[in-house]
PDB file of C-alpha atoms in Angstrom:
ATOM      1  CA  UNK I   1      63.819  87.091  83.736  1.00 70.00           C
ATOM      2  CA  UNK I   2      66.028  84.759  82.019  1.00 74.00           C
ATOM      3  CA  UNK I   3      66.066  81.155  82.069  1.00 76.00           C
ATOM      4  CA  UNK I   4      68.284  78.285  80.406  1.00 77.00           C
ATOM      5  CA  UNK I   5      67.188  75.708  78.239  1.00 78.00           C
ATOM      6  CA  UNK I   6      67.587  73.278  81.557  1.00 78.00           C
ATOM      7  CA  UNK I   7      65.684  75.817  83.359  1.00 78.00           C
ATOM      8  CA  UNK I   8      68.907  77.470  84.949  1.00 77.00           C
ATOM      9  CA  UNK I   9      67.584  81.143  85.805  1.00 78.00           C
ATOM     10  CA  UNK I  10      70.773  83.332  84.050  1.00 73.00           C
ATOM     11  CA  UNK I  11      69.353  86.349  85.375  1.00 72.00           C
ATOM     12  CA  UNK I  12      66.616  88.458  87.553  1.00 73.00           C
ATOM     13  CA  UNK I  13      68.114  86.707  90.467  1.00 72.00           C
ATOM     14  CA  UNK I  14      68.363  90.031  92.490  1.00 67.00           C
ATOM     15  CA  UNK I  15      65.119  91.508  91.261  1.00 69.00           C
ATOM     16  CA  UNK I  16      63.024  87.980  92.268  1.00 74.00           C
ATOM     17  CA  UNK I  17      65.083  88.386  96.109  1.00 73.00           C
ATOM     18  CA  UNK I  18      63.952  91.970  96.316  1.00 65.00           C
ATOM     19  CA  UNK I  19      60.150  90.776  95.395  1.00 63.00           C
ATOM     20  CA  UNK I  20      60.468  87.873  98.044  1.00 72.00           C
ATOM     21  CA  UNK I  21      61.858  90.142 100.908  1.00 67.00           C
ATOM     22  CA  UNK I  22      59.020  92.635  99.913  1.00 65.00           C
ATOM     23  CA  UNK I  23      56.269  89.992  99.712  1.00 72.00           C
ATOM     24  CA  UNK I  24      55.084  91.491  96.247  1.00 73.00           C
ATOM     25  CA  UNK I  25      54.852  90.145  93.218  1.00 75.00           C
ATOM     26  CA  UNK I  26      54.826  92.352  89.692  1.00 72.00           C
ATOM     27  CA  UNK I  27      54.755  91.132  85.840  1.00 75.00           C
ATOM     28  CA  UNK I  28      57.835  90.352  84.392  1.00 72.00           C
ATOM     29  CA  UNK I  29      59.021  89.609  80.576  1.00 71.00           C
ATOM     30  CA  UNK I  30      60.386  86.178  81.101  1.00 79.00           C
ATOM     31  CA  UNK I  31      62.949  84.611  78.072  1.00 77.00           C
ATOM     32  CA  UNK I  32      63.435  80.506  78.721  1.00 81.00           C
ATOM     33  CA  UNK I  33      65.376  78.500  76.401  1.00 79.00           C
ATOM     34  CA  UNK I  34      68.528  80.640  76.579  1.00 75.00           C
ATOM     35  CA  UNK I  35      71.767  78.499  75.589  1.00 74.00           C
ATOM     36  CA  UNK I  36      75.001  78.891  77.499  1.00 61.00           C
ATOM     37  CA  UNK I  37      76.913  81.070  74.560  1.00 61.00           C
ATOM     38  CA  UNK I  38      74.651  83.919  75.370  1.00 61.00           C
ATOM     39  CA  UNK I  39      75.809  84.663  78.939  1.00 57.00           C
ATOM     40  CA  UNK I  40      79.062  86.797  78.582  1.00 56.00           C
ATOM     41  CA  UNK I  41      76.155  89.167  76.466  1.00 56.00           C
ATOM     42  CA  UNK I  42      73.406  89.196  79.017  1.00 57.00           C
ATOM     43  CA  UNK I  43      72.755  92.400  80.999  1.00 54.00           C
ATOM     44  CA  UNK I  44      76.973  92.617  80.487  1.00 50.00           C
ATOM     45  CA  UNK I  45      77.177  96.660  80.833  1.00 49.00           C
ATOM     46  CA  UNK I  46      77.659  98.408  83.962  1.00 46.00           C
ATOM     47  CA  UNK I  47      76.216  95.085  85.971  1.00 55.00           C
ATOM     48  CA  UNK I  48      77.835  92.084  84.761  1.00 68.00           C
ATOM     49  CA  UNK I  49      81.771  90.978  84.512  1.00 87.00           C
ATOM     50  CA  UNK I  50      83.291  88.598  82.299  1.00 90.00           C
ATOM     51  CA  UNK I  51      83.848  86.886  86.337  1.00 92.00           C
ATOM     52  CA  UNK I  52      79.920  86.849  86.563  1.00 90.00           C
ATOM     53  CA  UNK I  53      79.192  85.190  83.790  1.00 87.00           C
ATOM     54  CA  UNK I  54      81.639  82.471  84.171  1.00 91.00           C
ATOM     55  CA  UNK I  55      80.221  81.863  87.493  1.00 89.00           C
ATOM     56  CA  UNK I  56      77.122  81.999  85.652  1.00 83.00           C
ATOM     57  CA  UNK I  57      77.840  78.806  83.498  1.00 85.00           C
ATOM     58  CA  UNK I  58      79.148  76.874  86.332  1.00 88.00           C
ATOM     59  CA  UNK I  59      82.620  77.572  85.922  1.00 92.00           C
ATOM     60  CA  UNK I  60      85.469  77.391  89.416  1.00 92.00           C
ATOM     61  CA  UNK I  61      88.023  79.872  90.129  1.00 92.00           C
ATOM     62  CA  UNK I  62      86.114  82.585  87.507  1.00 94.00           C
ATOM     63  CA  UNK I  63      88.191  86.020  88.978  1.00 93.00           C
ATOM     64  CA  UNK I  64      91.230  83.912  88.382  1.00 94.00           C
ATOM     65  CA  UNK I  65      89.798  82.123  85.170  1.00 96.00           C
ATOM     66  CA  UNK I  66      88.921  85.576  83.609  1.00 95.00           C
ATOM     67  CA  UNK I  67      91.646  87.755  84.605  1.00 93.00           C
ATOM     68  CA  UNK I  68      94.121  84.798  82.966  1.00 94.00           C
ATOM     69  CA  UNK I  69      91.661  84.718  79.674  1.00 95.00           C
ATOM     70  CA  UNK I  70      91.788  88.640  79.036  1.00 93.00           C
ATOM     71  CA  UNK I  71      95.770  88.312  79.566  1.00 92.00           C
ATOM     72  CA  UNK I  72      96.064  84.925  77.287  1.00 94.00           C
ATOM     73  CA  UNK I  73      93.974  86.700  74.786  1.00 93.00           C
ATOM     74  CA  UNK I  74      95.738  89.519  74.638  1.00 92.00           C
ATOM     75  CA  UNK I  75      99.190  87.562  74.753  1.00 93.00           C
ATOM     76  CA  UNK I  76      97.788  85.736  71.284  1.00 92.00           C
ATOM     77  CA  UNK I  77      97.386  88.972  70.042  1.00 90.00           C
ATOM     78  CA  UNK I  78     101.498  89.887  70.560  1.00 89.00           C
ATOM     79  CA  UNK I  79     100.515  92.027  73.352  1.00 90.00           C
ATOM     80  CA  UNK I  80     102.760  91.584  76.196  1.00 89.00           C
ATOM     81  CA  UNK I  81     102.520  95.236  77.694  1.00 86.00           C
ATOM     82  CA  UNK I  82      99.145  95.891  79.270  1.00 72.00           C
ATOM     83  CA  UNK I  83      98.441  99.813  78.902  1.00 60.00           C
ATOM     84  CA  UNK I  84      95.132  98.994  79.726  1.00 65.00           C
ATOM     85  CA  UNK I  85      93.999  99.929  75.888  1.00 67.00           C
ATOM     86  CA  UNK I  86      93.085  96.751  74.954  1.00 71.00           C
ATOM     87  CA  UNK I  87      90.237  94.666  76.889  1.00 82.00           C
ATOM     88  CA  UNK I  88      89.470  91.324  75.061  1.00 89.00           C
ATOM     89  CA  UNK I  89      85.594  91.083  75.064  1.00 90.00           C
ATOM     90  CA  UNK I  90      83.732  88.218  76.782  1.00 90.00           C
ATOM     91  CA  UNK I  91      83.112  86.481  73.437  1.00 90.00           C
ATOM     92  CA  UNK I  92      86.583  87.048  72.603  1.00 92.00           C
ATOM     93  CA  UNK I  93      87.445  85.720  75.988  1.00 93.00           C
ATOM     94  CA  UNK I  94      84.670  82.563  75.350  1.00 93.00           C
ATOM     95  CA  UNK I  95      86.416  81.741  71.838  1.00 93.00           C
ATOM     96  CA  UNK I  96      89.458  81.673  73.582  1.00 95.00           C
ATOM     97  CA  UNK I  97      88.662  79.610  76.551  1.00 95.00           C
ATOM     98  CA  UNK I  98      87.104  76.706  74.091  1.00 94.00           C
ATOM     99  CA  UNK I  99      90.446  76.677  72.490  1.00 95.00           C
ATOM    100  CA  UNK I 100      92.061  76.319  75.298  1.00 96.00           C
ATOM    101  CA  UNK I 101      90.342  74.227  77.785  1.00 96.00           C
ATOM    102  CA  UNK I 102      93.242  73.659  79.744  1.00 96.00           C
ATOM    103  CA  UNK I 103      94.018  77.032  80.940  1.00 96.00           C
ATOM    104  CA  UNK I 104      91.493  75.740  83.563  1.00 96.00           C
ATOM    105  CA  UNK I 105      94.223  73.651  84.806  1.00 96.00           C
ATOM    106  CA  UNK I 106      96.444  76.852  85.213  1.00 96.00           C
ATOM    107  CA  UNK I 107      94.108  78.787  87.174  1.00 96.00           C
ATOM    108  CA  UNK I 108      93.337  76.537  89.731  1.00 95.00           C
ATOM    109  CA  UNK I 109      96.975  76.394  90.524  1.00 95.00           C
ATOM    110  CA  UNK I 110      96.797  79.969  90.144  1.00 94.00           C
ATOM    111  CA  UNK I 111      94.278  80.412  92.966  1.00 91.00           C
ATOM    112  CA  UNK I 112      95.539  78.118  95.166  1.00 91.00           C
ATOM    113  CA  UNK I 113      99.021  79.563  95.084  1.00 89.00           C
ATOM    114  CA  UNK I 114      98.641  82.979  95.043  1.00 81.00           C
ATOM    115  CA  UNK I 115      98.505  85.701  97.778  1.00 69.00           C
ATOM    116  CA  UNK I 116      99.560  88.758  98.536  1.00 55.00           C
ATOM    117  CA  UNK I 117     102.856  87.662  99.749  1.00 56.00           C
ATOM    118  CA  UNK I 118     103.408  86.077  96.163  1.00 72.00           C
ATOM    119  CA  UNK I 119     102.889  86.737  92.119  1.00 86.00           C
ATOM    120  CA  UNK I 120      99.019  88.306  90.979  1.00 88.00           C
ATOM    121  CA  UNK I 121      97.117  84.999  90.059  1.00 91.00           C
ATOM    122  CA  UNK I 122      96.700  86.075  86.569  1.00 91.00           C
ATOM    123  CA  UNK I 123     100.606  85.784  85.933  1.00 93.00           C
ATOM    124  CA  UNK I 124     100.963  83.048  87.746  1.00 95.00           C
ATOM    125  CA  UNK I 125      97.519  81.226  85.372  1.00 96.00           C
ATOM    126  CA  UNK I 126      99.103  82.547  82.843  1.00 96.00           C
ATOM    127  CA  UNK I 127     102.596  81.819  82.973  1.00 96.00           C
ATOM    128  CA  UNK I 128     102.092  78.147  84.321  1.00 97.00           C
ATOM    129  CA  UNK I 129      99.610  77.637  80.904  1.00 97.00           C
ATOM    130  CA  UNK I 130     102.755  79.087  78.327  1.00 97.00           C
ATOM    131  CA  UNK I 131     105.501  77.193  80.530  1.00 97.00           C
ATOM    132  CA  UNK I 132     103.096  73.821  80.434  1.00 97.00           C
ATOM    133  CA  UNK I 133     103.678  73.850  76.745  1.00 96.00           C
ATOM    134  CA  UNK I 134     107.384  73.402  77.277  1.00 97.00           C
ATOM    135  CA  UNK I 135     107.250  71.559  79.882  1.00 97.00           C
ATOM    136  CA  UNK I 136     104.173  70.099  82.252  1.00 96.00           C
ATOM    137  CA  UNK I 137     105.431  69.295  84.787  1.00 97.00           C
ATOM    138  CA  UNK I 138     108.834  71.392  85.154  1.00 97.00           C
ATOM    139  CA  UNK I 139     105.877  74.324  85.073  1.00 97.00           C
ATOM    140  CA  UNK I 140     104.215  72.841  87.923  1.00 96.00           C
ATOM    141  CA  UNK I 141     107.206  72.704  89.836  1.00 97.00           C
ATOM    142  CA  UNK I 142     108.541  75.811  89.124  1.00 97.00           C
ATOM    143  CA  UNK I 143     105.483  77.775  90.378  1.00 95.00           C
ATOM    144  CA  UNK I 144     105.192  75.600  93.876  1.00 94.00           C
ATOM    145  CA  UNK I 145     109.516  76.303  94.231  1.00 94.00           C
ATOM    146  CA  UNK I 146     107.907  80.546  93.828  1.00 93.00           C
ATOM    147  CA  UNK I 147     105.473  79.668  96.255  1.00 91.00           C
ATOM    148  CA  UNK I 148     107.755  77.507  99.275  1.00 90.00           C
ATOM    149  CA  UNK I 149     111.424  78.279  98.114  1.00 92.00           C
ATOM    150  CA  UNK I 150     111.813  74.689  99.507  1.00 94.00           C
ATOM    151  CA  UNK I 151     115.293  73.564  98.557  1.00 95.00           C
ATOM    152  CA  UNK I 152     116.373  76.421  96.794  1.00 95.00           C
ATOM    153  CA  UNK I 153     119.794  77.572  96.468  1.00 96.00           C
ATOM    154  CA  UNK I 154     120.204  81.816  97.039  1.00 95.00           C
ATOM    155  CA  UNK I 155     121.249  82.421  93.766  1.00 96.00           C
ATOM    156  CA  UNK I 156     118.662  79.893  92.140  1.00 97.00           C
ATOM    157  CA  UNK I 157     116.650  82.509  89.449  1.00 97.00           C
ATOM    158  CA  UNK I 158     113.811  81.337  91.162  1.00 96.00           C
ATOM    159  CA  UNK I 159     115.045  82.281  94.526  1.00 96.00           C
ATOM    160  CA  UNK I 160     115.911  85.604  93.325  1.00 96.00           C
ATOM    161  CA  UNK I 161     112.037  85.765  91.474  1.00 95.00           C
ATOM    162  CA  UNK I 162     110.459  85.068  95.199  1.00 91.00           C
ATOM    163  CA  UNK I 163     113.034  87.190  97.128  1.00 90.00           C
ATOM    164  CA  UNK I 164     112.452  89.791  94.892  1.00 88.00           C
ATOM    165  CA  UNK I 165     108.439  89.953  94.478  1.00 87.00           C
ATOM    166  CA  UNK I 166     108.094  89.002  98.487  1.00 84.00           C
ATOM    167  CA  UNK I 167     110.244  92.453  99.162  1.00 82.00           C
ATOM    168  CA  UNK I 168     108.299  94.358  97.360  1.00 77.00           C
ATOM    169  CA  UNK I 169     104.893  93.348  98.935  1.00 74.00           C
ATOM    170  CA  UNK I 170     106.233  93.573 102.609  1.00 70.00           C
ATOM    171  CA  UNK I 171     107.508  97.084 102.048  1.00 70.00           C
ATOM    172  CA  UNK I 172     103.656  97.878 100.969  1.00 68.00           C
ATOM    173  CA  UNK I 173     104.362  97.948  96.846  1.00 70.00           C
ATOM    174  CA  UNK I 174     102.141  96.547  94.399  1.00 73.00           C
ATOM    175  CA  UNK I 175     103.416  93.853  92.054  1.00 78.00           C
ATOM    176  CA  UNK I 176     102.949  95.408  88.484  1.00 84.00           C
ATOM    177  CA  UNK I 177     101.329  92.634  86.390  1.00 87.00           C
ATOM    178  CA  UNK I 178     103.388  92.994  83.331  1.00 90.00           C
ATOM    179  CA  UNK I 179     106.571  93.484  85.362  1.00 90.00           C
ATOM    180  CA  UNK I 180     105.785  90.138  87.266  1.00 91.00           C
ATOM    181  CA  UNK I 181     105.091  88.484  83.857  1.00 94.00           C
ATOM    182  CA  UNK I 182     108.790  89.467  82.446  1.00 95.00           C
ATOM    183  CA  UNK I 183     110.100  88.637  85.354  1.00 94.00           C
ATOM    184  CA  UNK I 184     108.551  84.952  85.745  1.00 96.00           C
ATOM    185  CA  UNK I 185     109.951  84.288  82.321  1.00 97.00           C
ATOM    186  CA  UNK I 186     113.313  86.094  82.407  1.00 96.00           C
ATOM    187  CA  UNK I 187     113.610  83.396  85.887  1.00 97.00           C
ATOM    188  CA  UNK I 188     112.048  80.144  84.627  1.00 97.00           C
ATOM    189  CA  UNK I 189     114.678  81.008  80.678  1.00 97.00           C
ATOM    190  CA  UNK I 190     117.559  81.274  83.010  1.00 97.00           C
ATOM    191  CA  UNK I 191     116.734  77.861  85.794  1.00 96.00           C
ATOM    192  CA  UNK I 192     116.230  76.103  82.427  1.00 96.00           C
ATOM    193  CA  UNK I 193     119.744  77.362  81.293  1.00 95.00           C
ATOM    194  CA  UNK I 194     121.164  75.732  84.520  1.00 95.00           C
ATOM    195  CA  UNK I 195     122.374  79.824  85.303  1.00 95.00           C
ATOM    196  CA  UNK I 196     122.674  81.407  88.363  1.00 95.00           C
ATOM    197  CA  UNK I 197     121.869  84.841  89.180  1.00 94.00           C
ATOM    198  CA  UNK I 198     121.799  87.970  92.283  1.00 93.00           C
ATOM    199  CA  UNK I 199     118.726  90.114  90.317  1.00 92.00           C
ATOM    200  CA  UNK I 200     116.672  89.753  87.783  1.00 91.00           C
ATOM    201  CA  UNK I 201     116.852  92.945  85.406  1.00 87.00           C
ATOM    202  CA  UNK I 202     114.554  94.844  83.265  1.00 87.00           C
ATOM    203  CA  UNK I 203     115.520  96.297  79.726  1.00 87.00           C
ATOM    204  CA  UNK I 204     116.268  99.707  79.985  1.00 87.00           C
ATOM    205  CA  UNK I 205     113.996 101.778  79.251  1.00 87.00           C
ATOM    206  CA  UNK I 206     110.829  99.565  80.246  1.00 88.00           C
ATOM    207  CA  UNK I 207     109.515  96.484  78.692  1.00 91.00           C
ATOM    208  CA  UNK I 208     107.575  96.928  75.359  1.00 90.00           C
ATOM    209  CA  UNK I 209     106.523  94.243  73.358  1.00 89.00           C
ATOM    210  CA  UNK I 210     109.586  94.157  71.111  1.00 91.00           C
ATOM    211  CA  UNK I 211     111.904  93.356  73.912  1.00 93.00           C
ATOM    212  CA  UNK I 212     109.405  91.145  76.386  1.00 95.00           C
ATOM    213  CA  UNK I 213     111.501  87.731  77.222  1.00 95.00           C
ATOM    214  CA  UNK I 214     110.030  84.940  75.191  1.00 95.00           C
ATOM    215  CA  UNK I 215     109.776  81.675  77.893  1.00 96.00           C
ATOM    216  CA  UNK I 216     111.574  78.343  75.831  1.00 94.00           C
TER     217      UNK I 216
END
């Protein structure tokens, strides 16, 4: 059993339920003391996500939070493409997230916008935390004009980003998380730029990190 240095208990939680619903009790090795830096490491195998442990800590919106931390880490790393090769670990993701408290900011949005007619809340948290350093509240705005259309004209980019993602989850497809990404940027570079447009286009021959739009 594992206990903060408030008395928090970080983990046995399931073991000391089993115990009460069998009416048993059985020594234990208890740890107390623990400080909030060790939780992305404890019991973090096959049991325990980098989700878990932010839930763990007291954190809100931790799928959301994490899934926009692995992606923010890896986009400070100048990796845009995610083959799946690279996974940020939970003190990598911790380091990160003390940087950056205001990626909280971005997730919450995140949560509360997505679904799945819309973007994957990671791009959304992290898109909305890159565009916020342009521009605060223009980022705001753009994601709620994604999520309502309100006011939109049809060939608005960010019309053509909603018509376009909202097809392709009502015909049953899966929004590809680094296509979404490139495609939330290539529309918030071009409403910036005033232009107007009928699709949004990928490079040919797929994205890679050489050619991934840049948002400004």
């Amino acid at each position: 059993m594992k206990f903060s240095a408030d008395g928090k208990l970080l983990d046995g939680q399931q073991r000391l339920t089993a115990l009460v619903q069998a009416q048993i009790s059985t020594p234990m090795v208890v740890v107390r003391g623990l400080t909030p830096d060790v939780m992305p490491t404890v019991d973090a195998g096959a049991k325990r996500n980098y989700s878990d442990a932010l839930k763990l800590t007291g954190e809100e919106n931790t799928a959301t939070l994490a899934a926009v931390c692995r992606r923010a880490v890896m986009w400070e790393r100048g990796m845009r493409t995610n083959t799946g090769a690279i996974r940020p670990t939970p003190l990598e993701m911790d380091d990160w997230l003390a940087r950056n408290p205001e990626i909280r900011t971005s997730a919450e949005l995140a949560n509360r916008l997505a679904s799945r007619e819309r973007l994957p809340a990671s791009v959304i948290g992290l898109c909305h935390w890159l565009l916020s350093a342009i521009d605060p509240e223009a980022a705001t705005w753009f994601f709620l004009r994604v999520a309502d259309g309100d006011g939109l004209a049809a060939t608005d980019p960010i019309a053509v980003l909603r018509n376009r993602v909202t097809r392709l989850r009502l015909s049953g497809g899966r929004i590809n998380e680094t296509e979404g990404l490139a495609l939330t940027i290539r529309a918030w570079n071009a409403h910036r730029d005033g232009s107007t447009r009928t699709k949004l286009q990928m490079p040919r021959g797929g994205l890679t990190n050489e050619n991934f739009p840049a948002p400004r």
